[in-house]
Short mmCIF file of C-alpha atoms in Angstrom, two decimals:
data_model
loop_
_atom_site.label_atom_id
_atom_site.label_comp_id
_atom_site.label_asym_id
_atom_site.label_seq_id
_atom_site.Cartn_x
_atom_site.Cartn_y
_atom_site.Cartn_z
CA MET M 10 72.31 163.63 63.49
CA PRO M 11 73.77 162.08 66.30
CA ASP M 12 73.86 163.40 69.89
CA ALA M 13 75.90 166.68 70.49
CA PHE M 14 76.68 164.85 73.28
CA THR M 15 77.78 161.10 74.41
CA THR M 16 79.63 159.16 77.35
CA ARG M 17 80.49 155.86 78.29
CA ILE M 18 82.03 154.12 81.15
CA LEU M 19 84.78 151.47 80.91
CA ASN M 20 85.97 149.08 83.50
CA ILE M 21 90.11 148.63 83.49
CA ALA M 22 91.33 146.42 85.55
CA THR M 23 94.51 147.56 87.10
CA GLY M 24 95.92 145.00 89.04
CA THR M 25 98.13 145.23 92.13
CA ASP M 26 101.13 146.94 90.79
CA GLU M 27 101.76 150.59 90.38
CA THR M 28 100.67 150.66 86.55
CA VAL M 29 100.32 152.94 83.14
CA THR M 30 97.95 151.10 80.68
CA ASP M 31 97.55 152.95 77.57
CA LEU M 32 93.49 154.28 76.79
CA THR M 33 94.44 154.95 73.63
CA HIS M 34 93.04 152.24 71.36
CA LEU M 35 89.41 152.53 73.80
CA CYS M 36 88.89 156.52 73.01
CA GLU M 37 89.38 155.29 69.41
CA GLN M 38 86.93 152.81 69.07
CA PHE M 39 84.97 155.06 71.21
CA LEU M 40 85.00 157.82 68.94
CA ARG M 41 84.34 155.69 66.13
CA GLU M 42 80.94 154.57 67.50
CA THR M 43 79.97 158.18 68.67
CA ALA M 44 81.40 161.02 66.93
CA ALA M 45 80.37 160.03 63.48
CA GLY M 46 83.35 161.82 62.11
CA ARG M 47 82.57 165.25 63.35
CA ASP M 48 84.65 167.88 65.19
CA GLY M 49 84.89 167.71 68.62
CA LEU M 50 86.17 167.68 72.05
CA LEU M 51 86.83 163.98 73.71
CA HIS M 52 87.14 164.33 77.95
CA ILE M 53 88.88 161.20 79.39
CA PHE M 54 87.97 161.71 83.72
CA VAL M 55 89.05 159.34 86.34
CA PRO M 56 86.22 159.29 89.51
CA HIS M 57 88.96 158.01 91.36
CA ALA M 58 91.35 160.35 94.75
CA THR M 59 94.00 158.09 93.61
CA ALA M 60 95.10 158.13 89.29
CA GLY M 61 94.84 160.42 87.15
CA VAL M 62 95.47 160.46 83.09
CA ALA M 63 98.24 161.48 80.79
CA VAL M 64 99.57 162.55 77.55
CA ILE M 65 102.24 160.72 77.02
CA GLU M 66 104.65 158.18 74.89
CA THR M 67 104.28 154.76 75.62
CA GLY M 68 106.63 151.38 74.69
CA ALA M 69 110.07 153.18 74.60
CA GLY M 70 110.18 153.49 78.31
CA SER M 71 108.86 156.80 79.08
CA ASP M 72 105.74 155.09 81.15
CA ASP M 73 108.31 153.47 83.42
CA ASP M 74 110.36 156.53 83.33
CA LEU M 75 106.80 158.24 84.50
CA LEU M 76 106.47 156.08 87.18
CA ALA M 77 110.63 156.17 88.13
CA ALA M 78 109.96 160.39 88.57
CA LEU M 79 106.95 159.84 91.22
CA HIS M 80 108.69 157.64 93.09
CA THR M 81 111.14 160.40 93.77
CA LEU M 82 108.05 163.02 93.96
CA LEU M 83 106.37 160.87 96.18
CA PRO M 84 107.73 158.52 97.40
CA ALA M 85 105.72 155.24 99.07
CA ASP M 86 107.03 155.92 102.89
CA ASN M 87 105.34 156.40 105.81
CA ARG M 88 105.41 160.57 105.75
CA TRP M 89 102.15 160.95 104.38
CA GLN M 90 99.96 162.79 107.14
CA HIS M 91 97.05 160.26 105.28
CA ARG M 92 97.47 156.41 106.88
CA HIS M 93 95.45 154.50 105.31
CA GLY M 94 95.35 151.28 103.72
CA SER M 95 99.41 150.22 102.07
CA PRO M 96 102.40 151.89 103.77
CA GLY M 97 103.03 154.83 101.78
CA HIS M 98 99.43 155.11 100.75
CA GLY M 99 98.87 159.12 101.60
CA ARG M 100 100.63 159.66 98.15
CA ASP M 101 98.25 158.07 96.07
CA HIS M 102 96.14 160.81 96.82
CA VAL M 103 98.54 163.90 96.39
CA LEU M 104 99.10 161.82 93.03
CA PRO M 105 96.34 163.86 91.33
CA ALA M 106 97.90 166.57 91.85
CA LEU M 107 100.53 166.10 89.36
CA VAL M 108 98.87 163.70 87.34
CA PRO M 109 95.20 165.06 86.47
CA PRO M 110 91.90 162.74 86.84
CA HIS M 111 91.23 164.44 83.34
CA ALA M 112 92.16 165.63 80.22
CA THR M 113 90.04 167.17 77.26
CA LEU M 114 91.93 166.75 73.51
CA PRO M 115 90.07 167.08 70.20
CA VAL M 116 88.55 165.54 68.51
CA ILE M 117 89.14 166.30 64.12
CA ALA M 118 86.70 164.53 61.36
CA GLY M 119 85.57 161.45 64.04
CA ARG M 120 89.42 160.88 65.15
CA LEU M 121 91.68 161.96 68.48
CA GLU M 122 94.19 164.61 67.35
CA LEU M 123 97.65 162.81 69.34
CA GLY M 124 100.84 163.60 67.84
CA THR M 125 103.14 161.24 66.06
CA TRP M 126 104.01 159.35 69.74
CA GLN M 127 100.98 160.79 72.21
CA SER M 128 98.76 158.36 74.06
CA VAL M 129 95.91 158.65 76.27
CA CYS M 130 96.91 156.70 79.41
CA LEU M 131 95.47 155.98 82.64
CA VAL M 132 98.28 156.13 85.79
CA ASP M 133 97.80 154.92 88.93
CA THR M 134 99.84 154.03 91.54
CA ASN M 135 97.45 152.45 94.51
CA THR M 136 98.27 149.22 94.13
CA ASP M 137 94.83 148.62 96.70
CA ASN M 138 92.78 148.96 94.03
CA PRO M 139 92.66 146.89 91.17
CA ASP M 140 90.09 148.04 89.55
CA ARG M 141 88.90 151.70 87.93
CA LYS M 142 86.23 153.31 86.12
CA VAL M 143 87.70 156.19 83.52
CA ARG M 144 84.21 158.09 81.43
CA LEU M 145 84.89 158.99 78.20
CA SER M 146 82.67 161.89 76.55
CA PHE M 147 82.67 163.24 73.15
CA LEU M 148 81.17 166.63 72.74
CA GLY M 149 80.67 167.47 69.07
#
């Protein structure tokens, strides 16, 4: 029987623009290699103080809408107490309170159980850090 707990670190280049990066295909690939048809849970964790994980629709504008909403809620200006990095970088440190750095999703028969239009996404507004790590863990 395969291990009940398996984990892997992904290295994701998000670049120097604010971005919503779809990780769904990488999550599905990880499960094909590790879940072996079992039921369980997929946990996605971003070990960064300025990034988060969202389950949203992509490709129809929702990813851009999310970034626009974050601009409204967390303007990139000098109001923030946290003041190193780019102007307004303090807001990036508030982001994980609104877009948490983790998500736990059901896996049924080795497949990620998402709704029709749902995708697993890395949300990164920190233009100072173009390289991110994402930990995928399967418990089943």
